[in-house]
Short mmCIF file of C-alpha atoms in Angstrom, two decimals:
data_model
loop_
_atom_site.label_atom_id
_atom_site.label_comp_id
_atom_site.label_asym_id
_atom_site.label_seq_id
_atom_site.Cartn_x
_atom_site.Cartn_y
_atom_site.Cartn_z
CA UNK A 1 150.28 29.54 136.25
CA UNK A 2 152.85 29.81 138.75
CA UNK A 3 153.23 28.25 142.11
CA UNK A 4 153.81 32.24 143.54
CA UNK A 5 150.76 33.75 142.12
CA UNK A 6 149.16 30.68 143.38
CA UNK A 7 149.93 31.09 146.87
CA UNK A 8 149.19 34.89 146.98
CA UNK A 9 145.78 33.83 145.72
CA UNK A 10 145.64 31.17 148.57
CA UNK A 11 147.10 33.88 150.84
CA UNK A 12 144.12 36.18 149.87
CA UNK A 13 141.46 33.92 150.38
CA UNK A 14 142.64 33.30 153.67
CA UNK A 15 142.05 36.62 154.81
CA UNK A 16 139.49 37.15 152.84
CA UNK A 17 137.57 34.30 155.22
CA UNK A 18 139.16 35.57 158.01
CA UNK A 19 138.03 38.73 157.79
CA UNK A 20 134.53 37.23 156.99
CA UNK A 21 134.48 35.02 160.21
CA UNK A 22 135.85 38.28 162.27
CA UNK A 23 132.96 40.41 160.95
CA UNK A 24 130.64 37.30 161.80
CA UNK A 25 131.92 37.58 165.31
CA UNK A 26 131.51 41.15 165.73
CA UNK A 27 127.98 40.83 164.96
CA UNK A 28 127.55 37.75 167.04
CA UNK A 29 129.01 40.10 170.07
CA UNK A 30 126.55 43.00 169.31
CA UNK A 31 123.42 41.11 168.67
CA UNK A 32 124.34 39.54 172.25
CA UNK A 33 125.12 42.57 173.77
CA UNK A 34 122.16 44.15 172.43
CA UNK A 35 119.81 41.38 174.34
CA UNK A 36 121.92 41.77 177.31
CA UNK A 37 121.24 45.43 177.51
CA UNK A 38 117.54 44.90 176.71
CA UNK A 39 117.26 42.10 179.58
CA UNK A 40 118.98 43.98 182.12
CA UNK A 41 116.15 47.39 181.21
CA UNK A 42 113.37 45.09 181.25
CA UNK A 43 114.53 43.32 184.88
CA UNK A 44 115.03 47.06 185.86
CA UNK A 45 111.75 47.88 184.85
CA UNK A 46 110.13 44.93 186.41
CA UNK A 47 111.85 46.24 189.55
CA UNK A 48 110.78 49.62 189.31
CA UNK A 49 107.13 48.59 188.90
CA UNK A 50 107.58 46.46 192.08
CA UNK A 51 108.61 49.02 193.89
CA UNK A 52 106.03 51.40 192.78
CA UNK A 53 103.46 49.09 193.44
CA UNK A 54 104.67 48.66 196.88
CA UNK A 55 104.98 51.84 197.61
CA UNK A 56 101.75 52.72 196.34
CA UNK A 57 99.81 50.07 198.20
CA UNK A 58 102.09 51.40 201.40
CA UNK A 59 100.55 55.07 200.78
CA UNK A 60 97.21 53.83 199.86
CA UNK A 61 97.04 51.34 203.95
CA UNK A 62 98.36 54.99 205.37
CA UNK A 63 95.34 56.76 203.87
CA UNK A 64 92.57 56.38 206.97
CA UNK A 65 89.42 57.96 205.63
CA UNK A 66 87.14 59.09 208.76
CA UNK A 67 83.84 57.26 208.43
CA UNK A 68 81.83 59.54 208.92
CA UNK A 69 83.30 62.09 206.48
CA UNK A 70 81.14 63.18 203.06
CA UNK A 71 81.85 65.14 199.98
CA UNK A 72 83.95 61.60 198.54
CA UNK A 73 85.82 61.40 201.73
CA UNK A 74 86.73 65.24 202.07
CA UNK A 75 84.76 66.99 204.71
CA UNK A 76 82.41 67.13 207.84
CA UNK A 77 78.55 67.20 207.52
CA UNK A 78 76.82 69.62 209.74
CA UNK A 79 72.93 70.43 209.06
CA UNK A 80 70.48 69.04 206.73
CA UNK A 81 69.20 72.09 205.05
CA UNK A 82 68.44 72.06 201.11
CA UNK A 83 71.58 74.41 200.20
CA UNK A 84 74.97 73.10 200.65
CA UNK A 85 77.54 74.83 201.90
CA UNK A 86 81.23 74.42 201.23
CA UNK A 87 83.56 75.65 204.03
CA UNK A 88 87.46 75.24 203.27
CA UNK A 89 89.71 76.45 206.12
CA UNK A 90 93.12 76.18 207.67
CA UNK A 91 93.47 75.82 211.29
CA UNK A 92 96.12 78.42 211.27
CA UNK A 93 94.69 80.42 209.06
CA UNK A 94 93.81 84.03 210.77
CA UNK A 95 91.63 84.79 208.33
CA UNK A 96 89.53 81.86 208.68
CA UNK A 97 89.26 82.63 212.38
CA UNK A 98 88.23 86.33 211.15
CA UNK A 99 85.04 84.46 209.06
CA UNK A 100 84.09 82.54 212.03
CA UNK A 101 84.10 85.40 214.40
CA UNK A 102 81.82 87.40 211.93
CA UNK A 103 79.60 84.60 210.57
CA UNK A 104 79.76 81.23 213.19
CA UNK A 105 75.97 83.26 214.74
CA UNK A 106 74.65 83.27 211.36
CA UNK A 107 75.77 79.95 209.49
CA UNK A 108 74.47 78.49 213.17
CA UNK A 109 70.80 79.89 212.87
CA UNK A 110 71.05 78.37 209.17
CA UNK A 111 71.79 75.20 210.47
CA UNK A 112 68.82 75.41 213.06
CA UNK A 113 66.21 76.60 210.88
CA UNK A 114 67.40 73.61 208.53
CA UNK A 115 68.32 75.77 205.35
CA UNK A 116 71.65 74.90 204.94
CA UNK A 117 74.36 71.92 204.90
CA UNK A 118 77.36 72.95 205.95
CA UNK A 119 80.61 70.79 204.86
CA UNK A 120 84.22 71.84 206.66
CA UNK A 121 86.93 70.54 204.87
CA UNK A 122 89.98 70.66 207.09
CA UNK A 123 92.78 71.66 204.48
CA UNK A 124 96.29 72.31 205.44
CA UNK A 125 97.79 75.12 203.29
CA UNK A 126 99.79 76.67 205.84
CA UNK A 127 101.94 74.24 207.23
CA UNK A 128 104.93 76.34 206.00
CA UNK A 129 103.69 79.22 208.88
CA UNK A 130 104.44 76.70 212.14
CA UNK A 131 108.39 76.23 211.96
CA UNK A 132 108.23 73.04 210.89
CA UNK A 133 105.73 71.08 213.30
CA UNK A 134 102.97 70.67 210.06
CA UNK A 135 100.31 72.29 212.50
CA UNK A 136 97.73 73.07 210.11
CA UNK A 137 98.18 69.21 208.98
CA UNK A 138 98.24 67.94 212.15
CA UNK A 139 94.73 69.96 213.18
CA UNK A 140 93.05 68.89 210.18
CA UNK A 141 94.25 65.23 211.18
CA UNK A 142 92.57 65.90 214.97
CA UNK A 143 89.29 66.76 213.48
CA UNK A 144 88.70 63.99 211.62
CA UNK A 145 89.58 61.90 214.86
CA UNK A 146 86.87 64.52 216.84
CA UNK A 147 84.49 63.83 213.81
CA UNK A 148 84.80 60.45 213.97
CA UNK A 149 84.31 60.99 218.00
CA UNK A 150 81.37 62.92 217.37
CA UNK A 151 82.33 65.98 218.56
CA UNK A 152 83.49 68.19 215.19
CA UNK A 153 81.33 70.75 215.83
CA UNK A 154 82.53 71.84 219.33
CA UNK A 155 86.41 70.66 218.34
CA UNK A 156 86.02 72.95 215.49
CA UNK A 157 84.86 75.85 217.75
CA UNK A 158 87.75 75.15 220.70
CA UNK A 159 90.43 75.34 218.03
CA UNK A 160 89.41 78.77 216.63
CA UNK A 161 88.89 79.65 220.35
CA UNK A 162 92.46 79.07 221.04
CA UNK A 163 93.72 79.63 217.35
CA UNK A 164 97.95 79.89 217.77
CA UNK A 165 99.86 83.12 215.48
CA UNK A 166 100.99 82.32 212.48
CA UNK A 167 104.25 81.76 212.00
CA UNK A 168 104.46 80.10 215.54
CA UNK A 169 105.26 76.89 216.72
CA UNK A 170 101.20 76.17 216.41
CA UNK A 171 99.36 74.09 219.24
CA UNK A 172 101.16 70.69 220.46
CA UNK A 173 99.94 67.34 220.21
CA UNK A 174 99.24 67.50 224.16
CA UNK A 175 97.52 70.75 223.74
CA UNK A 176 95.57 69.59 220.87
CA UNK A 177 94.05 66.47 223.02
CA UNK A 178 93.54 68.75 225.93
CA UNK A 179 91.09 71.05 223.70
CA UNK A 180 89.44 67.39 222.51
CA UNK A 181 89.02 66.46 226.19
CA UNK A 182 87.62 70.01 227.16
CA UNK A 183 84.70 68.87 224.69
CA UNK A 184 84.34 65.61 225.40
CA UNK A 185 86.62 63.58 223.53
CA UNK A 186 88.41 60.79 224.82
CA UNK A 187 91.06 57.92 224.39
CA UNK A 188 90.48 57.20 220.80
CA UNK A 189 91.19 60.59 220.28
CA UNK A 190 94.23 60.99 221.57
CA UNK A 191 95.46 58.20 220.44
CA UNK A 192 94.00 59.11 216.85
CA UNK A 193 96.11 62.32 216.95
CA UNK A 194 99.31 60.70 218.60
CA UNK A 195 99.78 57.85 215.62
CA UNK A 196 98.89 60.43 212.88
CA UNK A 197 95.75 58.45 211.85
CA UNK A 198 94.23 61.13 209.33
CA UNK A 199 97.83 62.73 208.51
CA UNK A 200 97.26 61.03 204.93
CA UNK A 201 94.03 61.47 204.82
CA UNK A 202 94.74 65.72 205.70
CA UNK A 203 97.27 65.49 202.38
CA UNK A 204 94.56 64.07 199.85
CA UNK A 205 92.07 66.62 201.14
CA UNK A 206 94.74 69.64 200.27
CA UNK A 207 94.91 68.17 197.13
CA UNK A 208 91.28 67.68 196.37
CA UNK A 209 91.02 71.26 197.81
CA UNK A 210 93.80 72.26 194.47
CA UNK A 211 92.33 70.07 191.84
CA UNK A 212 89.29 71.85 192.77
CA UNK A 213 90.85 74.96 191.56
CA UNK A 214 90.72 76.83 195.19
CA UNK A 215 93.87 78.52 196.71
CA UNK A 216 93.16 80.58 199.97
CA UNK A 217 91.16 79.67 202.97
CA UNK A 218 88.64 80.54 203.48
CA UNK A 219 87.00 79.26 200.88
CA UNK A 220 83.21 79.40 200.79
CA UNK A 221 81.28 77.87 198.30
CA UNK A 222 77.15 77.98 198.42
CA UNK A 223 75.31 75.70 195.92
CA UNK A 224 78.08 74.80 194.04
CA UNK A 225 79.14 78.47 193.55
CA UNK A 226 82.26 80.00 194.84
CA UNK A 227 81.10 83.31 197.31
CA UNK A 228 83.16 86.57 197.75
CA UNK A 229 82.58 89.86 198.77
CA UNK A 230 83.28 93.12 197.56
CA UNK A 231 86.55 92.85 195.35
CA UNK A 232 86.92 89.53 195.99
CA UNK A 233 87.41 89.64 199.96
CA UNK A 234 85.67 88.01 202.54
CA UNK A 235 81.99 87.52 202.38
CA UNK A 236 79.87 89.34 205.16
CA UNK A 237 77.43 87.29 207.14
CA UNK A 238 74.56 89.28 205.27
CA UNK A 239 76.45 88.22 202.04
CA UNK A 240 76.09 84.67 203.04
CA UNK A 241 72.50 84.87 204.12
CA UNK A 242 71.57 86.31 200.53
CA UNK A 243 73.27 83.90 198.65
CA UNK A 244 71.89 81.01 200.74
CA UNK A 245 68.31 82.60 200.33
CA UNK A 246 69.25 83.22 195.87
CA UNK A 247 70.43 79.54 196.38
CA UNK A 248 67.15 78.13 198.22
CA UNK A 249 64.98 79.93 195.44
#
């Protein structure tokens, strides 16, 4: 073989070796880049998980369930009768007020006769109707504070007696506190209202209301069955009494 041929073969072999080394370097870079990306994603995931965990922990820490609440901490019971009547109401809801006016005396009598236990669920679905003041949430939270203070029924009545119009600013915290004082609630109640102690709770009650398949207020449930009037209207006091009698057997 001539010297020229040998030189050409050595050059070709050298190029092949260099190409192989270059390919190895590219593979190494790709591998380590992939490792780095996976590492970054893992770290990001751990950071995100940590942040989410802290947020959930913080959210949980802000949820104060009233000590006297029943039905998974979502309602306040009045009466000791065998038939359970669940009332889901929003303090901004004018139809709720109409139902209270129509059925209040009947409900009070059924409670006095020990025929029913009423579980009041203050929900907040009408915050949009109070010009950004979140009156529904604030009033539901105030009802919780009133219940803890042993004055739920009294506060419930006085709030409906002073119900603001839909699409108004609602009642101020100062007015809510004034109404609370008028039924015997004191400084603890005022502090809970101003500090928004039960705001997260009001949100939980509203979410529970939704998960149970209810969409509007008032919603009246007798012995686990939703009660409606003719054509899906709000039931009358007479219809409520009939449903209680039927449920009692």
